Short mmCIF file of C-alpha atoms in Angstrom, two decimals:
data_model
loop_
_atom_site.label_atom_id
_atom_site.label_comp_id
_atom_site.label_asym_id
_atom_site.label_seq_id
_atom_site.Cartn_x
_atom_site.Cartn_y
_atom_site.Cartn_z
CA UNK A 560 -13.67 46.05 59.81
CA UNK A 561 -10.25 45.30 59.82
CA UNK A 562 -7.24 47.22 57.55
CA UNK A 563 -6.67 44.23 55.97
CA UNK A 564 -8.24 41.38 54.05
CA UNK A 565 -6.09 38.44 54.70
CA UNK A 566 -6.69 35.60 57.12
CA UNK A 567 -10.47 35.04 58.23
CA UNK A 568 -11.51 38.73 58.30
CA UNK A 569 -13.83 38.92 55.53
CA UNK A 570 -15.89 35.85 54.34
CA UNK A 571 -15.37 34.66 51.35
CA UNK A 572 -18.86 35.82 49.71
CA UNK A 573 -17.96 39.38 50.60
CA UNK A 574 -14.65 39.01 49.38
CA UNK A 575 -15.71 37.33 46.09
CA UNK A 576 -18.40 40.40 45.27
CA UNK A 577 -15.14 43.07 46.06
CA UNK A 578 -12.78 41.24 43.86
CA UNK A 579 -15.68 40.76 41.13
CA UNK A 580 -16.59 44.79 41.08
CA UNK A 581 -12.80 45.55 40.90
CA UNK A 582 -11.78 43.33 38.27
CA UNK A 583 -14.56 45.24 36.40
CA UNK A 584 -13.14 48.58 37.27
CA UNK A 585 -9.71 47.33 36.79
CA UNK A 586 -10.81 47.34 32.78
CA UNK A 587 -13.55 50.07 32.65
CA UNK A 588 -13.35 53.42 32.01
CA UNK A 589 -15.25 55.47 35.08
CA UNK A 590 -18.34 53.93 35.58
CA UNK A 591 -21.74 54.14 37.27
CA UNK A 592 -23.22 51.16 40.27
CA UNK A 593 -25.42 50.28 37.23
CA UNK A 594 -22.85 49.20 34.87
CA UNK A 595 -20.68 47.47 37.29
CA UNK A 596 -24.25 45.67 38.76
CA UNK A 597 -25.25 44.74 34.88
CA UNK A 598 -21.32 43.16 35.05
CA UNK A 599 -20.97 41.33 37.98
CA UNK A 600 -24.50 40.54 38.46
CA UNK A 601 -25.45 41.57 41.92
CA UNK A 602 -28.03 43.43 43.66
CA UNK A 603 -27.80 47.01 43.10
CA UNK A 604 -27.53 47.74 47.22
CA UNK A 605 -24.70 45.30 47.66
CA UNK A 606 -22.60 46.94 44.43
CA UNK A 607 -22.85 50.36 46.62
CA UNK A 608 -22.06 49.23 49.40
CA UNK A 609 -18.67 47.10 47.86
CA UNK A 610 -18.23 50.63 45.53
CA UNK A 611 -17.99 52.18 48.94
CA UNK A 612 -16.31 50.07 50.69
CA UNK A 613 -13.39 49.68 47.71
CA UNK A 614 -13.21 54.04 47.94
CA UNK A 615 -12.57 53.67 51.35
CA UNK A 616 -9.82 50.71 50.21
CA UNK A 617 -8.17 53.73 48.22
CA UNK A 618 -8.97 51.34 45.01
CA UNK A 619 -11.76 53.25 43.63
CA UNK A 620 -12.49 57.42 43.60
CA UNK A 621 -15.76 58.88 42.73
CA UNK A 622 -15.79 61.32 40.24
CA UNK A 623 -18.60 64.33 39.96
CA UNK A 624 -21.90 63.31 39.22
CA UNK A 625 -23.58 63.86 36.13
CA UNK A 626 -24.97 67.11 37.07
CA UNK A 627 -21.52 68.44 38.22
CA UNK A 628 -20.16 67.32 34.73
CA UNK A 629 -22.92 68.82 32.63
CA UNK A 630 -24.72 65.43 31.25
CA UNK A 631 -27.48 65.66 33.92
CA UNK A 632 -31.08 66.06 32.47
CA UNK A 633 -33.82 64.66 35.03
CA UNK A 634 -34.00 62.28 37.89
CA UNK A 635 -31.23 61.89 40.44
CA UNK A 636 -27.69 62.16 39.02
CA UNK A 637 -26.07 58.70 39.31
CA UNK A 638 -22.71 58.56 40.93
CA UNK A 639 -19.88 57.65 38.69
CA UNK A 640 -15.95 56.32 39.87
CA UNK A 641 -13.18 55.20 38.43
CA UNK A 642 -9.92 52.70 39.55
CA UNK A 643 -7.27 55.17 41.23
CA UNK A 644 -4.71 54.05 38.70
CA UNK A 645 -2.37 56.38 40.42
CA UNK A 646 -2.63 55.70 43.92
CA UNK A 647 -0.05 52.89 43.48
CA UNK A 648 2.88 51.87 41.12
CA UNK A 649 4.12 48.41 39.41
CA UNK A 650 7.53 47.97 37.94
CA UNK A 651 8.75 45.69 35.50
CA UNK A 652 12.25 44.85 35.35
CA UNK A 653 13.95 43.09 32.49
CA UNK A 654 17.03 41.73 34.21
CA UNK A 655 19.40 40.36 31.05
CA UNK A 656 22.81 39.78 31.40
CA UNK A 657 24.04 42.82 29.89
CA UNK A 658 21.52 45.27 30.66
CA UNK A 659 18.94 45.83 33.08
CA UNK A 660 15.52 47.64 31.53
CA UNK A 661 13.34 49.18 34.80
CA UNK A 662 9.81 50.52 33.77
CA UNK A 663 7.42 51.97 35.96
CA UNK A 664 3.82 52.08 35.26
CA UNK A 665 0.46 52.96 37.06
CA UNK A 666 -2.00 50.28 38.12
CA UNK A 667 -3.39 49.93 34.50
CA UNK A 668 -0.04 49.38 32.89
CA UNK A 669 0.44 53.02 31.57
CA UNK A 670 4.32 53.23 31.61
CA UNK A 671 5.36 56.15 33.50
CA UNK A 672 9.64 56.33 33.35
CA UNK A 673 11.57 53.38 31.74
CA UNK A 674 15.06 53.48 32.77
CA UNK A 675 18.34 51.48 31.01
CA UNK A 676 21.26 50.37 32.80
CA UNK A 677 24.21 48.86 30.86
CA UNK A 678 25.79 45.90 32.61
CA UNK A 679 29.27 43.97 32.27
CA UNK A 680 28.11 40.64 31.43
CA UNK A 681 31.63 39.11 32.66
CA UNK A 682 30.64 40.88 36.25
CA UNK A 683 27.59 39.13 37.23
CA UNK A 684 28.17 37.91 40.67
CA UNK A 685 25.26 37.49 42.54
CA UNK A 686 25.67 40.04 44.93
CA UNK A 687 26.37 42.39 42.20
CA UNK A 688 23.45 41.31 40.30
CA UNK A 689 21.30 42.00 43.58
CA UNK A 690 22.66 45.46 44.16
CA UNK A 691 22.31 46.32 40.45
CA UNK A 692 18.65 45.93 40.02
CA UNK A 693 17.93 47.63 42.65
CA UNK A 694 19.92 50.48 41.78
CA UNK A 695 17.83 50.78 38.36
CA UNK A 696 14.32 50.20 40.39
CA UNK A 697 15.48 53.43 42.63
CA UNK A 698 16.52 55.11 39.73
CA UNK A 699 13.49 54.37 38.01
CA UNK A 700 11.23 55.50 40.82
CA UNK A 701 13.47 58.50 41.66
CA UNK A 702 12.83 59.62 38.07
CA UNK A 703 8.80 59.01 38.36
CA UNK A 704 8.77 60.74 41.46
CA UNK A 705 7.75 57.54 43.50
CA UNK A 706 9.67 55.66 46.58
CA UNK A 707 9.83 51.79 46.88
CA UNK A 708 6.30 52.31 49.10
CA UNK A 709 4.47 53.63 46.58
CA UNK A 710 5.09 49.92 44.67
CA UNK A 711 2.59 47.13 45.02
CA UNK A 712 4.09 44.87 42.54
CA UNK A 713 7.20 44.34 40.82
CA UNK A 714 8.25 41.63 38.68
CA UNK A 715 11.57 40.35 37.14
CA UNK A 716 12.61 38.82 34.09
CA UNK A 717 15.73 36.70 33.77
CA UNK A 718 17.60 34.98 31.15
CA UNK A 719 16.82 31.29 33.35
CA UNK A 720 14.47 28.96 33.61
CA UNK A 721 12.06 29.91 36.74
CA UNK A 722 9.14 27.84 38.21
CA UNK A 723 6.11 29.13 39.90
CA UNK A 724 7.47 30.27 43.09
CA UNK A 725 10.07 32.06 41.03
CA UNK A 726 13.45 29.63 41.57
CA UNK A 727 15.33 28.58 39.05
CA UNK A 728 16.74 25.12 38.83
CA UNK A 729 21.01 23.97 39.52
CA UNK A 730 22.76 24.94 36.39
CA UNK A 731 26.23 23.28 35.84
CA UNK A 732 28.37 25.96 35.59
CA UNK A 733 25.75 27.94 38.39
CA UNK A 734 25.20 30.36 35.30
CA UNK A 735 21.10 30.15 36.24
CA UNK A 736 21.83 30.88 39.41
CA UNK A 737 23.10 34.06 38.61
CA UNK A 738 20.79 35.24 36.95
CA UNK A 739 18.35 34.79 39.04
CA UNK A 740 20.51 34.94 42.10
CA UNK A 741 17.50 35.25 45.01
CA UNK A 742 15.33 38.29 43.50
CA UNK A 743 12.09 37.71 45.54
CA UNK A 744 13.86 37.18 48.62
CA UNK A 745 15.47 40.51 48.23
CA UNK A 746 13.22 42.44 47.50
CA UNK A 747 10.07 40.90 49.15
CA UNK A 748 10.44 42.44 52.54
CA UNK A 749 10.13 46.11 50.89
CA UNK A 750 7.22 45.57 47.90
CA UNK A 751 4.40 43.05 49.21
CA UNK A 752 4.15 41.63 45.65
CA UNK A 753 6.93 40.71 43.77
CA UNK A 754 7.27 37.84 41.13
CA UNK A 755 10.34 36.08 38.81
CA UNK A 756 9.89 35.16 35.94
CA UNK A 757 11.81 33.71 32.50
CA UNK A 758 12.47 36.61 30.17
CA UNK A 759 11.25 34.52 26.92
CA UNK A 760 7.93 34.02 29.27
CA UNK A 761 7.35 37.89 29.99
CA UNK A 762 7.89 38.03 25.56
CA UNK A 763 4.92 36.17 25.53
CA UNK A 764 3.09 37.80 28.08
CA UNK A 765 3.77 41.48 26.13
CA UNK A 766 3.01 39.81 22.65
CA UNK A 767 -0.30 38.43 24.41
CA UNK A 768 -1.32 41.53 26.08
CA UNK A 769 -0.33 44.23 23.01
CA UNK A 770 1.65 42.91 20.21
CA UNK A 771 1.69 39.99 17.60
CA UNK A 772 0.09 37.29 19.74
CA UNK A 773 -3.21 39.30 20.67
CA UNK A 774 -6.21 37.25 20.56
CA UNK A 775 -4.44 33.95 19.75
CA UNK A 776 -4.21 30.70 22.11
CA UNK A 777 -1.61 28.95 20.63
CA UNK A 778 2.04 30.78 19.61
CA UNK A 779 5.10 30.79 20.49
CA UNK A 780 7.50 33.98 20.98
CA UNK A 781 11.26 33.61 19.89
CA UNK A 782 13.33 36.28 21.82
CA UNK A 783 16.04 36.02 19.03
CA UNK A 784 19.29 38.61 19.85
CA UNK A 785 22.10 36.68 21.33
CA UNK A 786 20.76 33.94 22.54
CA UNK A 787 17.50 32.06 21.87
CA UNK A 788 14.86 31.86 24.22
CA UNK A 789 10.74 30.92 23.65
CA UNK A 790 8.11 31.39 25.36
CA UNK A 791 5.30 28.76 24.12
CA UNK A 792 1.54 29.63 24.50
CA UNK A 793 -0.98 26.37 23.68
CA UNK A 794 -4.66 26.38 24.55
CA UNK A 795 -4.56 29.63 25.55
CA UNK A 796 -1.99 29.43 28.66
CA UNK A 797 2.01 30.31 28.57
CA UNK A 798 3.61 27.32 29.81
CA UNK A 799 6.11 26.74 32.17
CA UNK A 800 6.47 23.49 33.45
CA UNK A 801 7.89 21.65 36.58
CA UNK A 802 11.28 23.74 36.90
CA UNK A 803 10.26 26.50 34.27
CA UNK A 804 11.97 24.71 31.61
CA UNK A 805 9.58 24.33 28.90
CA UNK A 806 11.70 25.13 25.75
CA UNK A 807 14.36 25.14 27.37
CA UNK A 808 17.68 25.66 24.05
CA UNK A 809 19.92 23.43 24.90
CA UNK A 810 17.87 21.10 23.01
CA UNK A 811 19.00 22.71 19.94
CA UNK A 812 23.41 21.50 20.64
CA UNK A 813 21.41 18.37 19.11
CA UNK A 814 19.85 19.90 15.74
CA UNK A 815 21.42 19.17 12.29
CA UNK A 816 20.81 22.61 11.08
CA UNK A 817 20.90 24.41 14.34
CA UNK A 818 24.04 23.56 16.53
CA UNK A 819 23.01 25.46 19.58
CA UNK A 820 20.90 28.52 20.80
CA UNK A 821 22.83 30.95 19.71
CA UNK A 822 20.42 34.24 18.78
CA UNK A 823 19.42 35.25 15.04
CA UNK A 824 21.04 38.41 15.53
CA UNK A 825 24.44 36.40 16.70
CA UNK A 826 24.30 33.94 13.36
CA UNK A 827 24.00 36.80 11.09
CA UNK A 828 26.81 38.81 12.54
CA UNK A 829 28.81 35.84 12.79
CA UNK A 830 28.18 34.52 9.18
CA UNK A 831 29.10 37.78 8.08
CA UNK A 832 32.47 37.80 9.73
CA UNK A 833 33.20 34.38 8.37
CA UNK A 834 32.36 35.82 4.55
CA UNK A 835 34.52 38.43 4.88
CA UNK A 836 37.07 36.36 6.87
CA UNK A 837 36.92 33.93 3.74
CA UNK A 838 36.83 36.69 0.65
CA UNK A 839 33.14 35.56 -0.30
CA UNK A 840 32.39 39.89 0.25
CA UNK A 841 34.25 42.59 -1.35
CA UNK A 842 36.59 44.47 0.95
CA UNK A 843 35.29 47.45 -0.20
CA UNK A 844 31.72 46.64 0.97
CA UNK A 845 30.74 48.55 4.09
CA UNK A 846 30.74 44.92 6.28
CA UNK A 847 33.72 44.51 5.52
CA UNK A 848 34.53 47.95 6.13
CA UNK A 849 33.91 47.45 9.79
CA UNK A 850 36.15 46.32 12.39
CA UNK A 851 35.31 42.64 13.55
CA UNK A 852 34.01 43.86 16.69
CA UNK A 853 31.91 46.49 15.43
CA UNK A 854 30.48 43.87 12.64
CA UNK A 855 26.62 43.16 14.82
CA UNK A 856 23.65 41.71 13.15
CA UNK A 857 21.80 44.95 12.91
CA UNK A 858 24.20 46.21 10.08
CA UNK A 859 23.61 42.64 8.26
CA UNK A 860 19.64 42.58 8.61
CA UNK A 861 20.13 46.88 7.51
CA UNK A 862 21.27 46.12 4.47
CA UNK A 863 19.58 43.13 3.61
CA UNK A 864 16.36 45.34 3.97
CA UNK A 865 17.59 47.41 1.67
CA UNK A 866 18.60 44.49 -1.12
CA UNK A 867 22.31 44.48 -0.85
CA UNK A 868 22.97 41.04 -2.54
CA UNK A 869 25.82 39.64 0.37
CA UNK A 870 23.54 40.60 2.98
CA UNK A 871 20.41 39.07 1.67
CA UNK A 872 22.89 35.89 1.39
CA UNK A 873 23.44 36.10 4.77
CA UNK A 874 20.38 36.22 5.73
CA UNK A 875 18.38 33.87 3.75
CA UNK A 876 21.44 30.95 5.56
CA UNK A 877 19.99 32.40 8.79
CA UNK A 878 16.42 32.63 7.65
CA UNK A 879 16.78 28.54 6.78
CA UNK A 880 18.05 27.81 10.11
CA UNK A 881 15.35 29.84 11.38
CA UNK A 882 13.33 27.67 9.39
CA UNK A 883 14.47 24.60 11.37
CA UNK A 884 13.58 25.99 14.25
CA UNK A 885 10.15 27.02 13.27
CA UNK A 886 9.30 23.19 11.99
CA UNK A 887 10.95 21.99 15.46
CA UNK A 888 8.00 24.35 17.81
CA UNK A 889 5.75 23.30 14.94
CA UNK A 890 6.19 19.81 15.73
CA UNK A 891 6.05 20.00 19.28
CA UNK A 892 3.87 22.74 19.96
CA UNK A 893 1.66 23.07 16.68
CA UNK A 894 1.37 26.74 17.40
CA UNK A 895 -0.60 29.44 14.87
CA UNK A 896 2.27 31.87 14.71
CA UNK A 897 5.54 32.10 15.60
CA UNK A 898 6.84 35.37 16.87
CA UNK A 899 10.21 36.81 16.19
CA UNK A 900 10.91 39.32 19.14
CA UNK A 901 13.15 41.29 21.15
CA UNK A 902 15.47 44.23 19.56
CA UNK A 903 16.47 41.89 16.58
CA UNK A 904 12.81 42.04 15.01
CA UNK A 905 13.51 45.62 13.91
CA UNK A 906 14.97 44.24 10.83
CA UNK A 907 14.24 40.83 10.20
CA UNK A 908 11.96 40.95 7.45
CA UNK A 909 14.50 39.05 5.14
CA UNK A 910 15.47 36.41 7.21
CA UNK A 911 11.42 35.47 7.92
CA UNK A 912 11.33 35.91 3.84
CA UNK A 913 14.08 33.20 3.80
CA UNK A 914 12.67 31.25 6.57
CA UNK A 915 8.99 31.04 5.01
CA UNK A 916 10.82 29.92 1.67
CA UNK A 917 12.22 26.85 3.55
CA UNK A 918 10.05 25.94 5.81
CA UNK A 919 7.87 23.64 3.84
CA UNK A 920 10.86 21.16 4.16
CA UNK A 921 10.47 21.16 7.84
CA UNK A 922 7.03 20.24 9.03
CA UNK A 923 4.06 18.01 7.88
CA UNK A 924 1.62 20.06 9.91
CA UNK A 925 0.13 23.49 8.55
CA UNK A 926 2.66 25.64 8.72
CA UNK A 927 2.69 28.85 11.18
CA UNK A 928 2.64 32.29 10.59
CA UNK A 929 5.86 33.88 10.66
CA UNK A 930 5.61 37.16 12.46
CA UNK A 931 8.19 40.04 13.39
CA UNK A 932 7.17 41.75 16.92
CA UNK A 933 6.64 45.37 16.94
CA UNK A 934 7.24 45.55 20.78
CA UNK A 935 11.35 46.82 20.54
CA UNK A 936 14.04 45.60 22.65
CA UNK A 937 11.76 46.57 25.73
CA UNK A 938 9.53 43.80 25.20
CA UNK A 939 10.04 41.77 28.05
CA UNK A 940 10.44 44.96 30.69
CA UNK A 941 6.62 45.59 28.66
CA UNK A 942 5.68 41.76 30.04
CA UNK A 943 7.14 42.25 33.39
CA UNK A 944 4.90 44.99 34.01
CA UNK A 945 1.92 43.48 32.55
CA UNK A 946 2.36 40.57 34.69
CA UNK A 947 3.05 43.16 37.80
CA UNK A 948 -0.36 44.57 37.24
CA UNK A 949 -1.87 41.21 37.05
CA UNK A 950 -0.19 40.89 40.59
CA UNK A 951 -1.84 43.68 41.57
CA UNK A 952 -5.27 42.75 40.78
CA UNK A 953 -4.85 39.19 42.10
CA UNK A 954 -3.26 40.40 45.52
CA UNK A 955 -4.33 43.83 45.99
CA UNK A 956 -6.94 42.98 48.42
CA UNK A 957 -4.48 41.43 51.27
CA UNK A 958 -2.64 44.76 51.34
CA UNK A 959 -3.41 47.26 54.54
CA UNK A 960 -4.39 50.49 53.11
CA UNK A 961 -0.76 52.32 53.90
CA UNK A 962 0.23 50.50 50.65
CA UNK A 963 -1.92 52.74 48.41
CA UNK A 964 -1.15 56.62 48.34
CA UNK A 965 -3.52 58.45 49.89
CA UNK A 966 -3.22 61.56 48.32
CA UNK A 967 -3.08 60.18 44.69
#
């Protein structure tokens, strides 16, 4: 049989039985040709002969047999395997404008290095963007002990809308093109799978996958630091729409309440400043304290969480605009929750306090959870892998074997 699966080299029945008994491994544990047979539901002779032919694939490896682990009792010992998680690597690579998060994980998502690289937003050329994330991939894999060859998928998230093949759309000022300044092009020649992606999508991806959004169909995920960004989840699918612009912010320059997408994080820190600008805080108090540039939204939410009264003012104005924006998704969307996430969740408690106070005023339809994300500021690197791996199990099987390590 051929190396590779692509083309007309396997029929498609074949084909369909390898993918079925790999997206079962893909999820199990190790396993025996019974369980995966009960699961698929095929003959017990043609889920050996796939097993096999998926160990030879380097996608499965069969582990000692019950007698070699001690759990044999009678009868012949049934032959167990498991997915070779190892003998590839995904990467997921949040790709902001002022930082550039690279994680590398095994085949099942496990992270294995996560590397930070601190960016000047005012720099962001294309070609500078280009050479930049690759310089944290290599440094990622360097660090995990892996080359570019060892990865099968990589994906990147950027701060632009993107639409399914992973373009983004003319900006007027070229900003989106930037930011997304011909990833998959760059990098397709050296990893066989490699997608783009919007940054507020990958949110909801992670929140999906492990955080606030797990088990739910309809959400939407507010990546809330500088900028706003959403990624909106309804009848179970993340949607994206023609040019990847669904939720796209600039809708919110029109809001009476809102004024623009400027971040959570940004309001608070900038609300502040304006109080203390004005005398409404004490100059003694430790925002005021601070030098203007030093002044951030994580000292504001800080000490709202622990009660200072000109904080918690603060905070409830941004927890009312937040409030706004809730009843605006709610309207359009009519999701079950709405996620806060991103690095600014770490302290937001007040302002979703505020925010659920208000928020009565802004919708007729049941009103949404409000949620804070537990996921950190790596939360969209965490979706960029998850949706590397899920590039991996949709493609793996149109790679030649040199693309999974033989000795893993």
């Amino acid at each position: 049989m051929s190396d590779t699966f692509s083309g007309g080299s396997l029929n498609l029945v074949r084909r369909a039985n390898l993918a079925a008994v790999l997206d079962y491994a893909w999820d199990a544990a190790d396993f025996t040709a019974s369980d995966a047979m009960t699961r698929v539901g095929v003959t017990r002779s043609t889920t050996i002969d796939v097993m096999d032919e998926l160990v030879r694939r380097r996608l499965l490896r069969e582990l000692p047999n019950a007698r070699a682990v001690g759990d044999y009792r009678k009868g012949r010992p049934a032959r167990r395997f498991e997915l070779r998680a190892d003998g590839g690597a995904v990467v997921g690579i949040d790709a902001g404008r002022a930082h550039l998060i690279a994680t590398v994980a095994d085949l099942r998502g496990e992270t294995l290095v996560r590397h930070r690289l601190d960016l000047d937003p005012e720099n962001d050329a294309p070609e500078v963007r280009r050479a930049l994330a690759g310089k944290a991939l290599d440094a990622a894999l360097i660090a995990a002990g892996l080359t570019r060859a060892d990865v099968l998928a990589l994906c990147i998230g950027v701060p632009a809308p993107v639409d399914g093949a992973g373009a983004s759309p003319p900006h007027r000022d070229h900003f989106w093109g930037r930011m997304n300044p011909g990833f998959i092009a760059d990098f397709a020649g050296m990893i066989p799978l490699v997608r783009v992606e919007n940054d507020a999508y990958l949110a909801a991806v992670a929140e999906r996958a492990d955080g606030a959004a797990v088990g739910l169909d309809d959400f939407v995920v507010l990546l809330a630091g500088e900028r706003l960004g959403a990624g909106v989840a309804v009848d179970g699918r993340i949607l994206r729409g023609a040019h990847g612009g669904v939720a796209e912010m600039v809708a919110f320059d029109r809001v009476t309440g809102v004024g623009g997408a400027w971040g959570l994080g940004y309001r608070a820190a900038q609300w502040a400043r304006e109080a203390v600008a004005e005398g409404e805080i004490d100059p003694d108090h430790p925002l005021a304290r601070l030098r203007t540039e030093e002044l951030d939204g994580r000292h504001v939410l800080e000490l709202a969480a622990s009660g200072d009264a000109d904080a918690l003012r603060v905070a409830a104005r941004v927890g009312e605009t937040l409030a706004v924006i809730t009843g605006i998704f709610g309207s359009l969307f009519d999701p079950r929750r709405v996620i806060v996430s991103g690095a600014v969740a770490d302290g937001i408690g007040p302002v979703l306090d505020a925010a659920r106070r208000a928020l009565p005023d802004e919708l007729d339809l049941p009103m949404p959870e409000l949620h804070a994300s537990r996921l950190g500021a790596d939360v969209v690197s965490m979706g960029a892998v998850a949706a590397a791996v899920q590039a991996a199990r949709d493609g793996v099987l149109d790679l030649t074997l040199p693309r999974l390590r033989a000795g893993a």
